[in-house]
């Protein structure tokens, strides 16, 4: 019999992933010098929804993540990674240079 994943495990993993993605979006937004309002306007969402996503409280759809990635000039995959962001214009941009520690 194949072991099943519990709802608690899924819920915890989901919460951790939302928090991680939110931090990555916030880090990239601040690196780009954008306010929450400016990025929200660029991608057609409210500032409060963007704030929820950045705090890991919002459940961003794939469509929303694609819009945010386009607005920040990165790939959606960059939001889930731990390393440098890929910038379409300039190549790789490391927001946490100088260390071998993974992004926390």
PDB file of C-alpha atoms in Angstrom, residues 34-85:
ATOM      1  CA  UNK A  34       9.341  49.545  -7.014  1.00  0.00           C
ATOM      2  CA  UNK A  35       6.744  50.346  -4.385  1.00  0.00           C
ATOM      3  CA  UNK A  36       3.967  47.863  -3.763  1.00  0.00           C
ATOM      4  CA  UNK A  37       1.538  50.317  -5.346  1.00  0.00           C
ATOM      5  CA  UNK A  38       3.655  50.708  -8.502  1.00  0.00           C
ATOM      6  CA  UNK A  39       4.035  46.948  -9.034  1.00  0.00           C
ATOM      7  CA  UNK A  40       0.360  46.355  -8.252  1.00  0.00           C
ATOM      8  CA  UNK A  41      -0.616  48.979 -10.828  1.00  0.00           C
ATOM      9  CA  UNK A  42       1.755  47.460 -13.397  1.00  0.00           C
ATOM     10  CA  UNK A  43       0.195  44.008 -13.122  1.00  0.00           C
ATOM     11  CA  UNK A  44      -3.414  45.023 -12.507  1.00  0.00           C
ATOM     12  CA  UNK A  45      -3.984  44.058  -8.894  1.00  0.00           C
ATOM     13  CA  UNK A  46      -4.629  45.911  -5.673  1.00  0.00           C
ATOM     14  CA  UNK A  47      -1.817  46.885  -3.334  1.00  0.00           C
ATOM     15  CA  UNK A  48      -3.486  44.941  -0.520  1.00  0.00           C
ATOM     16  CA  UNK A  49      -3.540  41.712  -2.555  1.00  0.00           C
ATOM     17  CA  UNK A  50       0.151  42.168  -3.414  1.00  0.00           C
ATOM     18  CA  UNK A  51       0.883  42.810   0.267  1.00  0.00           C
ATOM     19  CA  UNK A  52      -0.910  39.598   1.210  1.00  0.00           C
ATOM     20  CA  UNK A  53       1.134  37.652  -1.349  1.00  0.00           C
ATOM     21  CA  UNK A  54       4.404  39.172  -0.119  1.00  0.00           C
ATOM     22  CA  UNK A  55       3.535  38.251   3.484  1.00  0.00           C
ATOM     23  CA  UNK A  56       2.756  34.683   2.432  1.00  0.00           C
ATOM     24  CA  UNK A  57      -0.928  35.120   3.257  1.00  0.00           C
ATOM     25  CA  UNK A  58      -2.277  35.269  -0.272  1.00  0.00           C
ATOM     26  CA  UNK A  59      -2.971  32.295  -2.477  1.00  0.00           C
ATOM     27  CA  UNK A  60      -1.575  33.616  -5.766  1.00  0.00           C
ATOM     28  CA  UNK A  61      -2.781  31.870  -8.895  1.00  0.00           C
ATOM     29  CA  UNK A  62      -0.360  30.825 -11.596  1.00  0.00           C
ATOM     30  CA  UNK A  63      -1.733  33.660 -13.744  1.00  0.00           C
ATOM     31  CA  UNK A  64      -0.906  36.152 -10.969  1.00  0.00           C
ATOM     32  CA  UNK A  65       2.613  34.747 -10.592  1.00  0.00           C
ATOM     33  CA  UNK A  66       3.142  35.042 -14.360  1.00  0.00           C
ATOM     34  CA  UNK A  67       2.025  38.689 -14.257  1.00  0.00           C
ATOM     35  CA  UNK A  68       4.299  39.442 -11.298  1.00  0.00           C
ATOM     36  CA  UNK A  69       7.248  37.722 -12.970  1.00  0.00           C
ATOM     37  CA  UNK A  70       6.686  39.764 -16.130  1.00  0.00           C
ATOM     38  CA  UNK A  71       6.424  42.969 -14.099  1.00  0.00           C
ATOM     39  CA  UNK A  72       9.659  42.148 -12.293  1.00  0.00           C
ATOM     40  CA  UNK A  73      11.428  40.926 -15.449  1.00  0.00           C
ATOM     41  CA  UNK A  74      12.127  37.447 -14.066  1.00  0.00           C
ATOM     42  CA  UNK A  75      10.774  33.925 -14.529  1.00  0.00           C
ATOM     43  CA  UNK A  76       8.088  32.340 -12.353  1.00  0.00           C
ATOM     44  CA  UNK A  77      10.650  29.669 -11.449  1.00  0.00           C
ATOM     45  CA  UNK A  78      12.774  32.397  -9.845  1.00  0.00           C
ATOM     46  CA  UNK A  79      10.109  32.837  -7.172  1.00  0.00           C
ATOM     47  CA  UNK A  80      10.539  29.219  -6.064  1.00  0.00           C
ATOM     48  CA  UNK A  81      14.341  29.064  -6.153  1.00  0.00           C
ATOM     49  CA  UNK A  82      16.956  29.921  -3.576  1.00  0.00           C
ATOM     50  CA  UNK A  83      19.642  31.508  -5.692  1.00  0.00           C
ATOM     51  CA  UNK A  84      20.117  34.420  -7.985  1.00  0.00           C
ATOM     52  CA  UNK A  85      17.276  35.739 -10.090  1.00  0.00           C
TER      53      UNK A  85
END
